[in-house]
XYZ file of C-alpha atoms in Angstrom:
356
model
C -7.667 -35.197 -2.332
C -4.493 -35.395 -4.477
C -5.411 -32.201 -6.309
C -6.293 -30.435 -3.057
C -3.016 -31.615 -1.514
C -1.117 -30.247 -4.492
C -2.751 -26.853 -3.983
C -1.497 -26.482 -0.400
C 2.033 -27.895 -0.718
C 5.075 -25.844 -1.610
C 8.812 -26.364 -2.097
C 11.210 -24.658 0.311
C 12.990 -23.034 -2.651
C 9.805 -21.321 -3.768
C 9.277 -17.590 -3.170
C 7.159 -15.529 -0.803
C 5.255 -14.250 -3.838
C 4.271 -17.749 -4.979
C 3.374 -18.816 -1.445
C 0.970 -15.866 -1.201
C -0.654 -16.904 -4.480
C -1.025 -20.477 -3.241
C -2.603 -19.339 0.023
C -5.097 -17.158 -1.837
C -6.000 -19.904 -4.319
C -6.320 -22.617 -1.674
C -8.406 -20.533 0.727
C -6.319 -21.916 3.601
C -4.221 -20.081 6.192
C -1.311 -22.543 6.082
C 0.813 -24.235 3.406
C 2.697 -27.510 3.893
C 6.374 -27.471 2.902
C 7.614 -30.713 1.311
C 10.694 -31.925 -0.579
C 10.780 -33.522 -4.052
C 9.744 -36.889 -2.594
C 6.823 -35.348 -0.713
C 8.516 -35.709 2.668
C 7.179 -33.289 5.284
C 9.637 -30.470 6.015
C 7.435 -27.943 7.795
C 4.556 -25.499 7.529
C 4.252 -21.906 6.363
C 1.372 -19.888 7.824
C -0.047 -16.553 6.748
C 1.510 -15.159 9.942
C 4.968 -16.385 8.880
C 4.477 -14.643 5.541
C 3.412 -11.374 7.191
C 6.531 -11.362 9.359
C 8.721 -12.045 6.340
C 7.189 -9.188 4.327
C 8.097 -6.761 7.109
C 11.541 -8.276 7.630
C 12.910 -8.812 4.112
C 10.573 -6.559 2.107
C 11.196 -8.593 -1.056
C 8.500 -10.907 -2.370
C 11.030 -12.820 -4.484
C 12.845 -14.075 -1.361
C 12.821 -17.872 -0.987
C 10.854 -19.297 1.939
C 13.719 -21.643 2.908
C 14.544 -19.737 6.095
C 11.029 -18.501 6.829
C 8.850 -21.565 7.460
C 8.342 -23.570 10.675
C 10.701 -26.565 10.552
C 9.189 -28.378 13.561
C 5.522 -28.585 12.583
C 2.698 -30.249 14.418
C 1.527 -33.337 12.517
C -0.508 -36.499 12.986
C 0.026 -40.041 11.720
C -2.675 -40.849 9.202
C -3.467 -44.387 10.375
C -3.493 -43.744 14.121
C -4.908 -40.266 14.785
C -8.425 -39.676 16.108
C -10.844 -36.863 15.329
C -10.886 -35.917 19.002
C -7.101 -35.603 18.990
C -7.246 -33.313 15.947
C -9.984 -31.125 17.463
C -7.980 -30.652 20.661
C -4.943 -29.538 18.646
C -6.976 -27.051 16.619
C -8.339 -25.455 19.786
C -5.259 -25.592 22.038
C -2.666 -24.592 19.421
C -4.899 -22.161 17.498
C -3.981 -23.708 14.161
C -6.164 -24.299 11.120
C -4.461 -27.194 9.322
C -2.585 -30.352 10.380
C -0.448 -32.471 8.004
C -1.002 -36.241 8.014
C 2.035 -38.451 7.395
C 2.916 -42.140 7.117
C 5.668 -44.056 8.943
C 8.304 -42.664 6.541
C 7.206 -39.088 7.286
C 5.816 -38.738 3.770
C 2.859 -36.393 3.487
C -0.253 -38.375 2.623
C -3.095 -35.988 3.466
C -4.156 -33.238 5.869
C -7.031 -32.279 8.124
C -8.480 -28.783 8.208
C -10.357 -27.012 10.968
C -13.233 -26.685 8.479
C -13.718 -30.466 8.725
C -14.669 -30.203 12.411
C -16.350 -26.815 12.873
C -18.629 -24.681 10.723
C -17.549 -21.071 10.150
C -19.478 -19.714 13.161
C -18.092 -22.405 15.495
C -14.429 -22.032 14.570
C -12.686 -20.769 17.737
C -10.642 -18.194 15.809
C -13.805 -16.655 14.349
C -15.438 -15.892 17.677
C -14.586 -12.226 18.025
C -17.896 -10.435 18.375
C -17.032 -6.797 17.784
C -18.885 -4.012 15.987
C -17.844 -2.999 12.484
C -17.973 0.593 11.252
C -18.167 1.035 7.482
C -17.128 4.522 6.416
C -19.570 5.372 3.615
C -19.838 9.145 3.998
C -17.509 10.121 1.156
C -18.741 11.949 -1.929
C -17.157 9.545 -4.422
C -15.467 12.332 -6.379
C -12.797 9.972 -7.758
C -15.495 7.822 -9.386
C -17.490 10.506 -11.154
C -19.564 10.395 -13.359
C -20.767 7.036 -11.919
C -21.391 8.612 -8.523
C -23.546 11.330 -10.097
C -26.118 8.547 -10.522
C -25.463 6.153 -7.619
C -23.697 6.510 -4.259
C -20.270 4.844 -4.374
C -21.280 2.035 -1.946
C -24.036 0.963 -4.375
C -21.802 0.590 -7.425
C -21.678 -3.035 -8.643
C -18.978 -5.483 -7.643
C -19.413 -8.932 -9.224
C -23.074 -9.799 -8.571
C -23.426 -7.479 -5.563
C -22.952 -3.845 -4.662
C -19.673 -2.795 -3.045
C -21.277 -2.371 0.380
C -23.110 -5.707 0.127
C -19.787 -7.391 -0.588
C -18.235 -5.796 2.511
C -21.201 -6.730 4.720
C -21.234 -10.286 3.356
C -17.555 -10.662 4.177
C -18.203 -9.444 7.735
C -21.103 -11.864 8.125
C -18.855 -14.806 7.176
C -16.885 -14.045 10.373
C -20.068 -13.676 12.433
C -19.628 -9.888 12.528
C -23.247 -8.799 12.389
C -23.275 -5.618 14.502
C -22.643 -2.951 11.870
C -22.583 0.834 11.970
C -22.535 2.713 8.676
C -21.218 6.261 8.623
C -23.195 8.295 6.079
C -23.637 11.936 5.103
C -26.816 13.970 4.786
C -27.022 13.136 1.054
C -27.211 9.362 1.658
C -31.000 8.893 1.456
C -30.725 6.452 -1.463
C -28.088 4.364 0.321
C -30.048 4.276 3.561
C -33.290 3.315 1.799
C -31.494 0.511 -0.040
C -29.914 -0.915 3.127
C -33.127 -0.726 5.155
C -34.956 -2.690 2.476
C -32.128 -5.139 1.813
C -31.476 -6.111 5.442
C -34.883 -5.662 7.091
C -35.312 -9.435 7.630
C -31.632 -10.172 8.145
C -29.700 -11.254 11.238
C -27.407 -8.315 10.520
C -28.076 -5.307 12.732
C -27.405 -2.050 10.887
C -27.280 1.334 12.588
C -26.239 4.682 11.179
C -23.813 7.444 12.081
C -24.893 10.582 10.232
C -22.348 13.301 9.502
C -23.912 16.763 9.382
C -20.742 17.982 7.656
C -17.637 16.221 6.251
C -15.605 14.784 9.146
C -12.757 13.116 7.271
C -11.991 9.415 7.094
C -12.475 8.747 10.815
C -13.947 11.854 12.483
C -17.511 10.508 12.631
C -16.441 7.767 15.056
C -16.466 10.425 17.792
C -20.267 10.176 17.612
C -19.964 6.647 19.063
C -18.222 7.735 22.267
C -21.272 6.763 24.355
C -21.330 3.157 23.079
C -20.008 0.322 25.232
C -17.546 -1.947 23.463
C -13.836 -2.628 23.899
C -12.650 -2.924 20.297
C -14.194 -2.132 16.930
C -13.280 -2.581 13.289
C -13.265 0.226 10.721
C -13.484 -0.438 6.974
C -13.410 2.172 4.227
C -16.359 1.598 1.920
C -14.284 1.414 -1.255
C -12.017 -1.379 0.018
C -12.790 -4.980 -0.908
C -10.633 -7.417 1.065
C -9.837 -11.114 0.724
C -7.638 -11.755 3.770
C -8.581 -13.516 7.010
C -10.199 -11.148 9.529
C -9.711 -13.617 12.373
C -5.928 -13.535 11.832
C -6.092 -9.743 11.968
C -8.008 -9.801 15.249
C -5.671 -12.436 16.746
C -2.726 -10.201 15.823
C -4.338 -7.132 17.431
C -5.160 -9.017 20.622
C -1.855 -10.881 20.934
C 0.215 -7.730 20.434
C -2.021 -5.778 22.862
C -2.270 -2.960 20.337
C -4.449 0.110 20.767
C -4.654 0.497 16.978
C -3.816 -2.085 14.324
C -4.115 -1.329 10.636
C -3.685 -3.302 7.437
C -0.786 -2.468 5.133
C 0.288 -3.867 1.784
C 3.433 -3.787 -0.272
C 2.936 -1.637 -3.357
C 5.328 -1.142 -6.245
C 5.264 2.413 -7.545
C 6.869 3.378 -10.849
C 8.383 6.837 -11.181
C 7.366 8.209 -14.610
C 10.711 9.989 -15.023
C 14.364 9.115 -15.394
C 15.957 9.610 -11.970
C 19.514 10.866 -11.472
C 21.693 9.477 -8.697
C 24.582 11.432 -7.210
C 27.265 10.873 -4.606
C 27.846 12.866 -1.405
C 29.792 15.493 -3.329
C 26.899 15.967 -5.762
C 28.803 14.279 -8.583
C 26.685 12.421 -11.135
C 26.729 8.627 -10.670
C 24.048 7.244 -12.990
C 20.570 7.804 -14.367
C 17.861 5.171 -13.892
C 14.907 5.128 -16.269
C 11.519 5.003 -14.513
C 12.723 3.210 -11.361
C 10.319 1.072 -9.363
C 10.275 1.438 -5.589
C 8.546 -0.662 -2.918
C 6.381 0.890 -0.224
C 4.123 -0.293 2.583
C 0.853 1.540 2.061
C -2.201 1.920 4.303
C -5.083 -0.216 2.978
C -7.895 1.428 4.965
C -8.958 -1.294 7.429
C -8.397 -0.819 11.173
C -8.927 -2.388 14.589
C -9.224 0.296 17.264
C -9.740 0.072 21.020
C -12.574 2.258 22.278
C -10.350 4.189 24.700
C -8.756 5.787 21.621
C -11.999 7.584 20.656
C -11.179 10.313 23.191
C -8.363 11.518 20.927
C -10.761 12.256 18.045
C -11.923 15.913 18.092
C -15.660 16.564 18.025
C -17.263 18.033 14.880
C -13.945 18.519 13.098
C -12.540 16.947 9.958
C -10.120 14.279 11.142
C -8.475 11.483 9.174
C -7.259 8.039 10.185
C -3.679 9.130 9.523
C -4.169 12.052 11.927
C -5.407 9.679 14.626
C -2.569 7.188 14.167
C 0.102 9.887 14.316
C -1.519 11.512 17.361
C -1.911 8.229 19.246
C 1.737 7.408 18.537
C 2.751 10.548 20.471
C 0.734 9.242 23.454
C 2.980 6.135 23.650
C 0.139 3.799 22.731
C 0.823 0.529 20.920
C 0.243 0.663 17.158
C 0.679 -2.399 14.946
C 0.799 -2.917 11.194
C -0.692 -6.069 9.691
C 0.787 -6.745 6.221
C -1.171 -8.487 3.459
C -0.296 -9.087 -0.186
C -1.532 -6.932 -3.068
C -3.790 -9.818 -4.121
C -5.692 -9.620 -0.819
C -7.484 -6.316 -1.421
C -8.788 -3.914 -4.059
C -9.324 -0.161 -3.830
C -12.474 0.377 -5.868
C -12.417 4.073 -5.021
C -9.693 4.494 -7.636
C -11.100 4.907 -11.147
C -8.316 2.888 -12.827
C -8.810 -0.080 -10.482
C -12.598 0.001 -10.714
C -12.399 0.288 -14.501
C -9.975 -2.644 -14.584
C -12.412 -4.686 -12.499
C -15.294 -3.910 -14.891
C -13.232 -4.989 -17.906
C -12.156 -8.237 -16.242
C -15.715 -8.967 -15.151
C -17.086 -8.397 -18.675
C -14.482 -10.780 -20.065
């Protein structure tokens, strides 16, 4: 327990960047903030971190003014399991610190101790998932001359198996896969792989390229309120239930995942003043951007804005829906929480790391 406790505690003078690393390594959604003597100061949730990324936009910012300083906690020697379960359900939290009479952190209880993954209240969001697998994989040639991109290996699975497995861990078993007319190998593989599975797989077949989201128009006759869309080259490691809670709480029509990305300019960049006088030159400056990851939650009433049988991208839909005064939310995650395997350099980097 001491080692596990060490993995989820953090000092208030630590940075957002280190707190993200700790969350990812611990597999929890909350860190416990303590002082040098292990006295409980507060808690820092993944939601607190998301808000801070949008607000300060600097991962080296200290968490001192970002965490919750009045946390829920229980006294180790007097709490009951029933009391803990009620708090998990009523407060929608996933971790509770346990303290002694001096308010020193001694342990913690996690929602995992009381519910299995399919019973956890935050995981009960039964919505369909649409995996966009109709691309031609041109960025990954020559690999995709042999295998469809979704069937390329990732660890001990294919890319699409990894995505489906992640969905299944959140009890998301109603899956549509958008494919093109050249996807016979992919379809044959999936039908064999999941024929005796609890996962229900159906197909959306594009007769011609419809962009990154155009094929969803073919689902306009289906009855569901909200659905999730995942690009087939995106492997994610963040908590889907937090994403869904965010979408529902904010009453968004579209929510999409974003991540901070540092981009290096390959050139020396000149800076000038308002009178066009030279100020300085900066060699290969690095700039921060929030980029679209390629994972979305969309309400079904938005499908009407997608044109039929036309190439239409997710960016087109988001920009169009914004003009209709619909609510659109961005859900920030760290760079460590996802990988774009559709990019040759990232996929190649993964292969090298896996071989090592």
